[in-house]
Coordinates of C-alpha atoms in Angstrom, one line a residue:
X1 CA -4.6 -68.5 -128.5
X2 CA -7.9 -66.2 -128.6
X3 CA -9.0 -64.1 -132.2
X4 CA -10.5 -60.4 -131.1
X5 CA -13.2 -60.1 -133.5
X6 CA -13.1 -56.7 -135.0
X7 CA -15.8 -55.4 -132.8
X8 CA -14.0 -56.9 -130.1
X9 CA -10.6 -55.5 -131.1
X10 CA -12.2 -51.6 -131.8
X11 CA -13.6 -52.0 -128.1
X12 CA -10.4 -52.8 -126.9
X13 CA -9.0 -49.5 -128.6
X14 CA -12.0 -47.1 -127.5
X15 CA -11.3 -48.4 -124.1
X16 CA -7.2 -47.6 -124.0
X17 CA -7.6 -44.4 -126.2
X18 CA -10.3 -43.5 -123.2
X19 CA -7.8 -44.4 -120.3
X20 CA -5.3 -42.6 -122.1
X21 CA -6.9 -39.2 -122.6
X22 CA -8.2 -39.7 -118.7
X23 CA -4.6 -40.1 -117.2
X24 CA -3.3 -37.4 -120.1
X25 CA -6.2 -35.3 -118.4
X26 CA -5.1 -36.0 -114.6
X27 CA -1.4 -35.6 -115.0
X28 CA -2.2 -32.0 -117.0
X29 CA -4.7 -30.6 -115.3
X30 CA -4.3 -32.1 -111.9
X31 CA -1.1 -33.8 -110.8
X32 CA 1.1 -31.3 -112.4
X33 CA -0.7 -28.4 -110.7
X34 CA -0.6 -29.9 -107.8
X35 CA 3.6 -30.1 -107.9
X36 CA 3.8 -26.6 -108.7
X37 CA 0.9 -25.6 -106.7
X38 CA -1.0 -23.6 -109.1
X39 CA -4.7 -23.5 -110.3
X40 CA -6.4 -23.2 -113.6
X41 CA -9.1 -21.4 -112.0
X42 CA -11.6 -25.0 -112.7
X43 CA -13.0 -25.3 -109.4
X44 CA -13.8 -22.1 -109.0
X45 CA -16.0 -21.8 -112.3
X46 CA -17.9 -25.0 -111.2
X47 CA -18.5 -23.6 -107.3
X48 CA -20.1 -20.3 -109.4
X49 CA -21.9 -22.7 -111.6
X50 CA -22.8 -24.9 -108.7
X51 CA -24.1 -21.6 -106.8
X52 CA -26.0 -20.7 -109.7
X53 CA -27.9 -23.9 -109.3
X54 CA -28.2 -24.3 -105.6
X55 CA -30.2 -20.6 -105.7
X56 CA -32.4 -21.8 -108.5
X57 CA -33.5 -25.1 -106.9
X58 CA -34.1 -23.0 -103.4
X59 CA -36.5 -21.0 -105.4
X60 CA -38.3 -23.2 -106.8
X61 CA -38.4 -25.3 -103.9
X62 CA -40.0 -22.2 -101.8
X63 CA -42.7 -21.4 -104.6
X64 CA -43.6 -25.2 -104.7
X65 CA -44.2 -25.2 -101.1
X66 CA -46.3 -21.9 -101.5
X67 CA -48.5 -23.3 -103.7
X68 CA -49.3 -26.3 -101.7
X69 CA -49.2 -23.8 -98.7
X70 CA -46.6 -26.0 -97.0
X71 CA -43.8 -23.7 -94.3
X72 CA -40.5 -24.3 -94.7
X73 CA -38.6 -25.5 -92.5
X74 CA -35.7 -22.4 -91.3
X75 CA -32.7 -22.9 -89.3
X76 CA -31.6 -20.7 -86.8
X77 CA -28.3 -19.0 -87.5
X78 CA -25.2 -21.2 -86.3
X79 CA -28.1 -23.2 -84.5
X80 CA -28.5 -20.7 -81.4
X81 CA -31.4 -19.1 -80.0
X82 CA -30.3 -15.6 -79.2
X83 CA -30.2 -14.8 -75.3
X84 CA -29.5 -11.6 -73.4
X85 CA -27.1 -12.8 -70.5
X86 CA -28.3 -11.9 -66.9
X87 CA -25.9 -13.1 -63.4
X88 CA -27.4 -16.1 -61.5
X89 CA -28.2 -13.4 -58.5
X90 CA -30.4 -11.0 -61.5
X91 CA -32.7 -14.2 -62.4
X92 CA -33.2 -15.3 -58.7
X93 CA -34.5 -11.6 -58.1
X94 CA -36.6 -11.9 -61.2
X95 CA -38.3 -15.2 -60.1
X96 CA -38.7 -13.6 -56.5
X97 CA -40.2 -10.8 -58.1
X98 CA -42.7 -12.3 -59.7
X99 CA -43.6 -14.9 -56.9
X100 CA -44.9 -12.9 -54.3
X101 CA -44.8 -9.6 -52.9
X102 CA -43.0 -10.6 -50.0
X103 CA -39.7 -11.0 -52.1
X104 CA -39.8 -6.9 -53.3
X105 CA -37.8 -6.1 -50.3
X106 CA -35.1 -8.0 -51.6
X107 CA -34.8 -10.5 -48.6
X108 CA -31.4 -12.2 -48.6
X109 CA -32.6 -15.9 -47.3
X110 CA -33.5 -18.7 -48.8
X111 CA -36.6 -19.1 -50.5
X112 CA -38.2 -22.0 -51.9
X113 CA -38.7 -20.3 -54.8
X114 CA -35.1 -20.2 -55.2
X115 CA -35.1 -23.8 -56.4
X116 CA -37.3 -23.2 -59.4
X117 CA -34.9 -21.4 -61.0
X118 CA -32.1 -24.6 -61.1
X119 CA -35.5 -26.3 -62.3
X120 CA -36.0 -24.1 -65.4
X121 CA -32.1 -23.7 -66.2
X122 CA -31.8 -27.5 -66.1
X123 CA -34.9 -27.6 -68.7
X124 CA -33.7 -25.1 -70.9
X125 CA -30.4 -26.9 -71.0
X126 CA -32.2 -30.1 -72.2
X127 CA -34.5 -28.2 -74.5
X128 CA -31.3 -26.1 -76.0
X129 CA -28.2 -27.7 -74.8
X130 CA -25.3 -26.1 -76.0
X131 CA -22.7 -29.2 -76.4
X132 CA -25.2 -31.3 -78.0
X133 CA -26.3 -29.3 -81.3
X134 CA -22.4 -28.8 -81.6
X135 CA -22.0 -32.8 -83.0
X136 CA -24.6 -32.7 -85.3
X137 CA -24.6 -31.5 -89.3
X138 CA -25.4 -27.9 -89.4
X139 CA -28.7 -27.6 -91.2
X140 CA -28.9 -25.4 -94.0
X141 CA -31.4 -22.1 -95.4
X142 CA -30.9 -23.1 -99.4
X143 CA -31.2 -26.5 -100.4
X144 CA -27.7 -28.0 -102.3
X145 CA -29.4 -31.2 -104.6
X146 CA -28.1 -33.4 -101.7
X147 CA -30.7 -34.8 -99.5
X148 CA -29.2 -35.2 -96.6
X149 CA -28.8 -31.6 -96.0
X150 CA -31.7 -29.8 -95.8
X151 CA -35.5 -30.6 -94.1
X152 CA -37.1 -29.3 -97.2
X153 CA -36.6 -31.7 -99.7
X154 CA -39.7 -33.7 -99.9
X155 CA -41.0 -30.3 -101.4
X156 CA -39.6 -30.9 -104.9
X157 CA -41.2 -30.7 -108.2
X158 CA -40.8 -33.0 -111.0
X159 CA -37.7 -30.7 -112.8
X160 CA -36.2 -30.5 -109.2
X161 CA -36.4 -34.4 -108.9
X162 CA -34.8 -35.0 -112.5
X163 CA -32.0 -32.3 -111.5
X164 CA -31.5 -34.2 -107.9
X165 CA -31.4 -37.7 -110.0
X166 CA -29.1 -36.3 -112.5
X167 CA -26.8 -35.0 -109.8
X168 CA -26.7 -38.1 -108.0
X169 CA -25.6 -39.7 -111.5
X170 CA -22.9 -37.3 -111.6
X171 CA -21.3 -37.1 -108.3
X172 CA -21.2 -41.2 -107.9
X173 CA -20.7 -41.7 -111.2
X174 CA -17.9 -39.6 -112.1
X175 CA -17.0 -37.3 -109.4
X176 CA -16.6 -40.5 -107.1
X177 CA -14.1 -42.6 -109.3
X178 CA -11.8 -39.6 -110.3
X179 CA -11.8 -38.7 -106.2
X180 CA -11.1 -42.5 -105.5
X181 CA -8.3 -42.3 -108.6
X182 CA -7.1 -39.1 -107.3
X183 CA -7.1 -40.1 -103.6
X184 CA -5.2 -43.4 -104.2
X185 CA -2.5 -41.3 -106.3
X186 CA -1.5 -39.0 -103.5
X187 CA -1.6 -41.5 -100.9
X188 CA 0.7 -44.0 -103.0
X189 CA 2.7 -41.3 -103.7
X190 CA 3.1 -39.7 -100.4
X191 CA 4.1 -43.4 -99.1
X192 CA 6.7 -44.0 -102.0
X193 CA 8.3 -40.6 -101.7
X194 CA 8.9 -39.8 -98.1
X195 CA 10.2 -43.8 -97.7
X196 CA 12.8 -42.7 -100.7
X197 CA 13.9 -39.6 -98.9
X198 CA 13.9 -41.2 -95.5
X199 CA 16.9 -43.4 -96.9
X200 CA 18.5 -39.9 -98.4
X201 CA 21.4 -38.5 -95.4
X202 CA 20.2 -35.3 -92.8
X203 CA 20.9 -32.1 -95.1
X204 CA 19.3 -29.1 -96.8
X205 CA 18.4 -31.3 -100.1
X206 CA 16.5 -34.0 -97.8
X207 CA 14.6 -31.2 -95.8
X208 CA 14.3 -29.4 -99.1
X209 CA 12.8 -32.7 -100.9
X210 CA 11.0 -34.0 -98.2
X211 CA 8.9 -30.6 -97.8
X212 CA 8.2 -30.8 -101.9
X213 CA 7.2 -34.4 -101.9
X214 CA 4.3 -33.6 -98.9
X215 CA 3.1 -30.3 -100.0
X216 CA 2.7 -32.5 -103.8
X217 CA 1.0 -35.4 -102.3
X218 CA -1.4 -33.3 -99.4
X219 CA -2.9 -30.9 -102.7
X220 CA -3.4 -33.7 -104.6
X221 CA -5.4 -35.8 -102.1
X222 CA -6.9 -31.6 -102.2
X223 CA -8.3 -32.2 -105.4
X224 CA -9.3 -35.6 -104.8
X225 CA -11.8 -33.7 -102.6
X226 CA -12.8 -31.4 -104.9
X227 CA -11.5 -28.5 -102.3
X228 CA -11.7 -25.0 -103.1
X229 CA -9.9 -23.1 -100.1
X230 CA -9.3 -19.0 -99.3
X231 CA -6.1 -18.9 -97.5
X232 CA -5.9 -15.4 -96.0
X233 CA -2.8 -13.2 -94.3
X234 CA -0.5 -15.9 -94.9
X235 CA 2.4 -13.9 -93.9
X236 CA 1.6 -15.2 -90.5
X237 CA 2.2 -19.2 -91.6
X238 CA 3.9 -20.7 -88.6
X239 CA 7.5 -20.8 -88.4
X240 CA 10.0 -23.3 -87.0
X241 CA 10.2 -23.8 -83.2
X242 CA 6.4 -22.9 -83.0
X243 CA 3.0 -24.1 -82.6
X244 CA 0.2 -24.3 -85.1
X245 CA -3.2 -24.5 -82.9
X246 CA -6.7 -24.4 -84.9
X247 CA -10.6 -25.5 -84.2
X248 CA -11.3 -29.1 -85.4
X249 CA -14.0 -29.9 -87.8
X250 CA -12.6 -32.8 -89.7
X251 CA -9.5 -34.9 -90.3
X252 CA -8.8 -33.6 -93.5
X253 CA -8.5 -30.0 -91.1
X254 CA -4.5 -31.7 -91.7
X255 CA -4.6 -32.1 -95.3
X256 CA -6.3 -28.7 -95.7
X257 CA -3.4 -26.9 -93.7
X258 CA -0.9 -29.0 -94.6
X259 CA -1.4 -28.2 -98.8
X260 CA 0.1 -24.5 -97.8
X261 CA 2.3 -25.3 -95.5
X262 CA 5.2 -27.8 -93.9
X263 CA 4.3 -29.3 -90.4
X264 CA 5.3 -31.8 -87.8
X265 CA 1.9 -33.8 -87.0
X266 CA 1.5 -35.1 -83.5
X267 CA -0.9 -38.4 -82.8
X268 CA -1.0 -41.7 -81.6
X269 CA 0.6 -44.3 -83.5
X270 CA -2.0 -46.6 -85.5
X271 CA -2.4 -49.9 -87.5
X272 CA -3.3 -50.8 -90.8
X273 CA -2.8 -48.2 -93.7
X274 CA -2.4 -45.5 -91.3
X275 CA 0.5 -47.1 -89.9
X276 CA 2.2 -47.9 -93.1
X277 CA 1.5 -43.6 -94.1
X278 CA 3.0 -42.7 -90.5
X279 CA 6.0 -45.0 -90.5
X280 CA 7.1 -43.8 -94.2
X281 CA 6.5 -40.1 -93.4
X282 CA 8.4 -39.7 -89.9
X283 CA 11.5 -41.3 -92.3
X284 CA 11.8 -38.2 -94.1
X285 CA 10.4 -35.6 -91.6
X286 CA 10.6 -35.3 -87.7
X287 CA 6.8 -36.0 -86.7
X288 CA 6.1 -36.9 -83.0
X289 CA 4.1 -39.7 -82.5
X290 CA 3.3 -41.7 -79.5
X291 CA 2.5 -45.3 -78.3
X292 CA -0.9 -46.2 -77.4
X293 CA 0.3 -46.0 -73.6
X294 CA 2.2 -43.3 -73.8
X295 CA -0.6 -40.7 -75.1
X296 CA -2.2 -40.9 -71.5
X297 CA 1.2 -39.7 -69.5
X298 CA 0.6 -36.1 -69.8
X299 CA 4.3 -34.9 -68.8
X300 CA 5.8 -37.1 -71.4
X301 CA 3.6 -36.2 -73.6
X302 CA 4.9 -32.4 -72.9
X303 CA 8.4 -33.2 -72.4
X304 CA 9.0 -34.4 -76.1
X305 CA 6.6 -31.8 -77.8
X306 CA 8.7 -29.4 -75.2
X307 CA 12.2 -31.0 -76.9
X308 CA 10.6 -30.6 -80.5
X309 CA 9.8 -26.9 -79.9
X310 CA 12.7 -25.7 -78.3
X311 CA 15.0 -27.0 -81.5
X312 CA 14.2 -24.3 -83.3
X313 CA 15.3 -25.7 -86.9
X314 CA 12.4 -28.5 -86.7
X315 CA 9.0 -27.3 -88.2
X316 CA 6.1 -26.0 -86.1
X317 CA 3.8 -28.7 -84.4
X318 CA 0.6 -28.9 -85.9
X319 CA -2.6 -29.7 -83.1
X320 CA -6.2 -29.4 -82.3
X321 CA -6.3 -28.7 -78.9
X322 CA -10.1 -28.9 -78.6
X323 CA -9.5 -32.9 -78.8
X324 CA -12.4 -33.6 -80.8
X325 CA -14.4 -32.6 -83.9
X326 CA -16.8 -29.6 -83.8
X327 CA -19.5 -28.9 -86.4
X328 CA -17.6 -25.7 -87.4
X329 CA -20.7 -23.7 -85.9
X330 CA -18.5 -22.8 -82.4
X331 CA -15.1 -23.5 -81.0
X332 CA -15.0 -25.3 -77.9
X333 CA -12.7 -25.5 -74.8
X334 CA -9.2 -25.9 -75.7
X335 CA -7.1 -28.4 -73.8
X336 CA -3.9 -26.7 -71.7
X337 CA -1.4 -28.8 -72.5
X338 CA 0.0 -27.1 -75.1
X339 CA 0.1 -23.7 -73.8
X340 CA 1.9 -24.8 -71.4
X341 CA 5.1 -25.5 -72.4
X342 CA 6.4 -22.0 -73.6
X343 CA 6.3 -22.0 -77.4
X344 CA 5.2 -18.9 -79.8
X345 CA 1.5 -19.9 -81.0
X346 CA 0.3 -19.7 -84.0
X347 CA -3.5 -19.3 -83.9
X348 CA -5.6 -20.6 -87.5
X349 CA -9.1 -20.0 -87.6
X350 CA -10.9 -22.8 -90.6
X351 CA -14.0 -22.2 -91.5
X352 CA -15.8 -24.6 -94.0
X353 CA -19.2 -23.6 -96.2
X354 CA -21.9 -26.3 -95.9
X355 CA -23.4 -25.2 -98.7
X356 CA -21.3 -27.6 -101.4
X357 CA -21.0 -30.2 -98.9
X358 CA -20.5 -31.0 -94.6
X359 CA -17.1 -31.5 -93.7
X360 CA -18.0 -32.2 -90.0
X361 CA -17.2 -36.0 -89.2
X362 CA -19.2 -37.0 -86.1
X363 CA -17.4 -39.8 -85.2
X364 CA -19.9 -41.4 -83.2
X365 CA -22.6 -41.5 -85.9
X366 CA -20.4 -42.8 -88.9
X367 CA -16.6 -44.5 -89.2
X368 CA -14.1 -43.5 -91.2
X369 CA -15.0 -45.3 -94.6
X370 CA -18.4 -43.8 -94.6
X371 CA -17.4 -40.1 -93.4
X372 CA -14.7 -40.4 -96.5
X373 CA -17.6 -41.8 -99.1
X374 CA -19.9 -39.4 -97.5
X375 CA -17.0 -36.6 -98.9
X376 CA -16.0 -38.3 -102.0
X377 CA -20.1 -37.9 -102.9
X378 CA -20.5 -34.4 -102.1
X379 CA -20.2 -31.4 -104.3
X380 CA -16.9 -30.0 -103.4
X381 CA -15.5 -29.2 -99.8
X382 CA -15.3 -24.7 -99.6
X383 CA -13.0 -23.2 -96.7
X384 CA -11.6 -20.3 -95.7
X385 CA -8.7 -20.3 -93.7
X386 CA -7.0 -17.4 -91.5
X387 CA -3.8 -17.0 -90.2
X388 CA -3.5 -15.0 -86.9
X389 CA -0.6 -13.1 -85.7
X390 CA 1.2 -15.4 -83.8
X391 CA 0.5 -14.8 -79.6
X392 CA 2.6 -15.8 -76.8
X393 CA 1.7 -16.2 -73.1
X394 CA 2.1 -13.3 -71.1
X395 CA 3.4 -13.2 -67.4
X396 CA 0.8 -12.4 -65.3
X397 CA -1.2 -15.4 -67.1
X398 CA -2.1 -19.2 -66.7
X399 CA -2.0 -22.1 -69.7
X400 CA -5.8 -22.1 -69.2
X401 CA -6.1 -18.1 -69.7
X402 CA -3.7 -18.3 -72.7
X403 CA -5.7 -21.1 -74.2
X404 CA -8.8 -19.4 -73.8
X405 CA -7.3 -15.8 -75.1
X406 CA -6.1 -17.9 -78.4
X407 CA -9.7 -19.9 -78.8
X408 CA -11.3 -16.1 -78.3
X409 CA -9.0 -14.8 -81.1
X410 CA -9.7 -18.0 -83.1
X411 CA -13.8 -17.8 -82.5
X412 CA -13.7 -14.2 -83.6
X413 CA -12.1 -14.8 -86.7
X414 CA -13.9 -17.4 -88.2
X415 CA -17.5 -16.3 -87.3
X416 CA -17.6 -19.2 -85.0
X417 CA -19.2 -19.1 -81.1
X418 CA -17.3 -19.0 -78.4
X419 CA -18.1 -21.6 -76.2
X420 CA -16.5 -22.6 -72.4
X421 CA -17.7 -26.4 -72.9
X422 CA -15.4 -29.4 -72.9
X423 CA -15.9 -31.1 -76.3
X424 CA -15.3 -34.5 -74.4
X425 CA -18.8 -34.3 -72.8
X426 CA -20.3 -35.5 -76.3
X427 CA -19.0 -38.6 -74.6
X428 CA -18.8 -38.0 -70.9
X429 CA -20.8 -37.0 -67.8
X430 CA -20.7 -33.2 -66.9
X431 CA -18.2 -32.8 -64.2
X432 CA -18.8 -32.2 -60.9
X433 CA -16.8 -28.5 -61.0
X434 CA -19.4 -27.3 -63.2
X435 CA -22.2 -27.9 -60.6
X436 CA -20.0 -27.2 -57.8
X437 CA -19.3 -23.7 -59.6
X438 CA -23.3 -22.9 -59.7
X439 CA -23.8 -24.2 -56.3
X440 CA -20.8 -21.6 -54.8
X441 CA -22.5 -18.8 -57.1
X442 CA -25.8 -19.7 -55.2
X443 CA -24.1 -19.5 -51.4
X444 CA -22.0 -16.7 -52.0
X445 CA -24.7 -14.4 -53.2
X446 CA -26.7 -15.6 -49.6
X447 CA -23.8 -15.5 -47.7
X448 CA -22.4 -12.0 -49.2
X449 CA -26.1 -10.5 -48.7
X450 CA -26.5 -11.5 -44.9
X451 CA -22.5 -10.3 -44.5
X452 CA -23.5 -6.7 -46.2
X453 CA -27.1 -6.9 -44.0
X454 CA -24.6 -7.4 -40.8
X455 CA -22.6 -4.2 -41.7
X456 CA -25.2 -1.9 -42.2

């Protein structure tokens, strides 16, 4: 049998009176909120604080680096170099032009100086490709006391570095735990609840719990990330029988939709933790997953998301169609599958601000525990997010057209560029269509000036 000395035995009490006051803190100011979905207003007093700070370190970042007569380093905005667009045939005529006199009569042959202008496009596409700068972290103007976010920081001053080392203290220290605390709670609790109300019989009260026990769980695993989101015109929120589409930026794009509203996910059934999460949550709610074999049969794929929609008393479908994460600078091609199979869409435009922390996960760079820690260790996660007016396909249009109408609407929105690319060539070859497409620009502007010449 073991004696606690009396120092021993008042550690012991510091130590439960502490764990005490830090779970009466969580379940007041946290947990509870998060049932009734309300806010104290906390988060957005320490984004204000944290701007506060962010503008003062920038400044006297930029003065240091004046006075050592060093240039900053300045991003372009959304990482694009302006350009005025000009037709393949305008550009041919230009480098003609400019080549030799011969070409001012605007001679409809072939010219060898025709091929210098696939030369220069393919260089500029290397120099500035398009696809590329779209999977890396956006770089930002003002610096936010994490390094890994800005070019400038090697220009700090002593105060700066004692802020940066302070900060560091605070977000792995603190921030970190209570995220990991927070993280685990909603998880465990999402797990636990939806496995009770799978057992509970089809009705109104299971529907009614089941919608309760997610929205609870995804806004606390919300605060576990520190998130401070806008949601705007939500009198759009999808309805049952619908599809929710939306640009992809991150995984938690589904917790960050799913804390305002009640959706039926769609993905490939996993392993591990995830598997125990989607087991317990298709129990109490209708979600549509699919076998690892099954997710490459595109008509079964659109024959059971087809079934889901056309029950119009199951929730709307939640899905990214752009198939992979973007780094919330542009919104890339959407996939047709689901525009194809009839349902009302219901367009949602996210846009994060890098400026508390990056929410892009490039997925080729860093797995799923680092992207996570990476979160977990920055300042807070900031979005916006927009409901559209929902838009259905119209008659005299394809699922391509439709999907490219919604990913305009979606792109205009959110401030983000609109961009024709496949997001899949981050991991692909370009495909042959693409050069096939410039190569029947090139003939028909030869053939269509030799058929005009012919006329005349």
């Amino acid at each position: 049998m073991f004696l606690l000395l009396p120092f021993d035995s008042l550690i012991v009490n510091l130590l439960g009176i502490s764990l005490t006051v830090l779970f009466t803190l969580l379940l007041v100011f946290i947990i509870v909120p998060a049932i009734f979905g309300v806010s104290f207003g906390i988060r957005k007093l320490y984004m204000k604080t944290l701007l506060k700070i962010f503008a003062w370190a920038t400044l006297r970042m930029e003065r240091g680096a004046k006075e050592k007569n060093h240039q900053l380093y300045k991003p372009y905005t959304n990482g694009i170099i302006a350009k005025d667009p000009t037709s393949l045939e305008e550009e041919i005529k230009e480098i003609r032009r400019s080549g030799s006199s011969k070409a001012l009569d605007n001679t409809p042959e072939f010219e060898l100086s025709d091929i210098f202008y696939f030369c220069r496009k393919g260089m500029e596409t290397i120099m500035d490709d398009e696809v590329t700068k779209r999977f890396s972290a956006e770089e930002l103007e003002s610096w936010n006391l994490l390094s890994r976010t800005n070019y400038n920081f090697q220009y700090i001053s002593l105060r700066l570095t004692v802020l940066w080392g302070l900060g560091v203290l605070i977000r792995y220290c603190f921030l970190l735990p209570l995220r990991i605390a927070l993280a685990f709670t909603g998880i465990s609790l999402l797990v636990i609840g939806t496995t009770v109300v799978g057992y509970l019989p089809n009705g109104r009260f299971k529907e009614f719990l089941s919608k309760h026990v997610h929205l609870m769980c995804y806004r606390i695993c919300v605060r576990a990330l520190t998130a401070i989101i806008t949601y705007h015109d939500r009198e759009n929120r999808p309805r049952n029988g619908g599809i929710c589409v939306a640009n992809h930026t991150s995984p938690i794009d589904v917790i960050i939709l799913a804390s305002d509203g009640y959706y039926a996910m769609v993905g490939q059934v996993h392993g591990g933790l995830m598997g125990v999460i989607q087991r317990a949550m298709v129990k109490a709610c209708p979600h549509v997953w699919f076998e690892r074999s099954e997710v490459k049969d595109r008509h079964l794929v659109a024959k059971r998301l087809t079934e889901h929609v056309q029950d119009k008393s199951k929730l709307p479908i939640l899905i990214f169609p752009e198939g992979t994460c973007i780094n919330n600078t542009s919104v890339m091609m959407f996939k047709k599958g689901s525009f194809e199979i009839g349902a009302t869409v219901y367009p949602v435009a996210i846009k994060y601000d890098p400026q508390f922390g990056d929410a892009f996960w490039n997925s080729s760079k860093y797995g799923m525990v680092t992207y996570l820690l990476r979160m977990m260790t920055s300042w807070a996660i900031v979005c916006s997010v927009w409901y559209l007016p929902p838009m259905t396909r119209e008659t005299d249009e394809d699922a391509v057209q439709f999907a490219n109408r919604v990913k305009s609407a979606i792109a205009r929105q959110g401030g983000l560029v609109d961009l024709l690319w496949d997001g899949g060539l981050k991991r692909e070859k370009v495909k042959d269509t693409f050069k096939e497409e410039q190569q029947k620009l090139y003939s028909k502007m030869i053939v269509g000036n030799h058929e005009d010449r012919s006329r005349s």
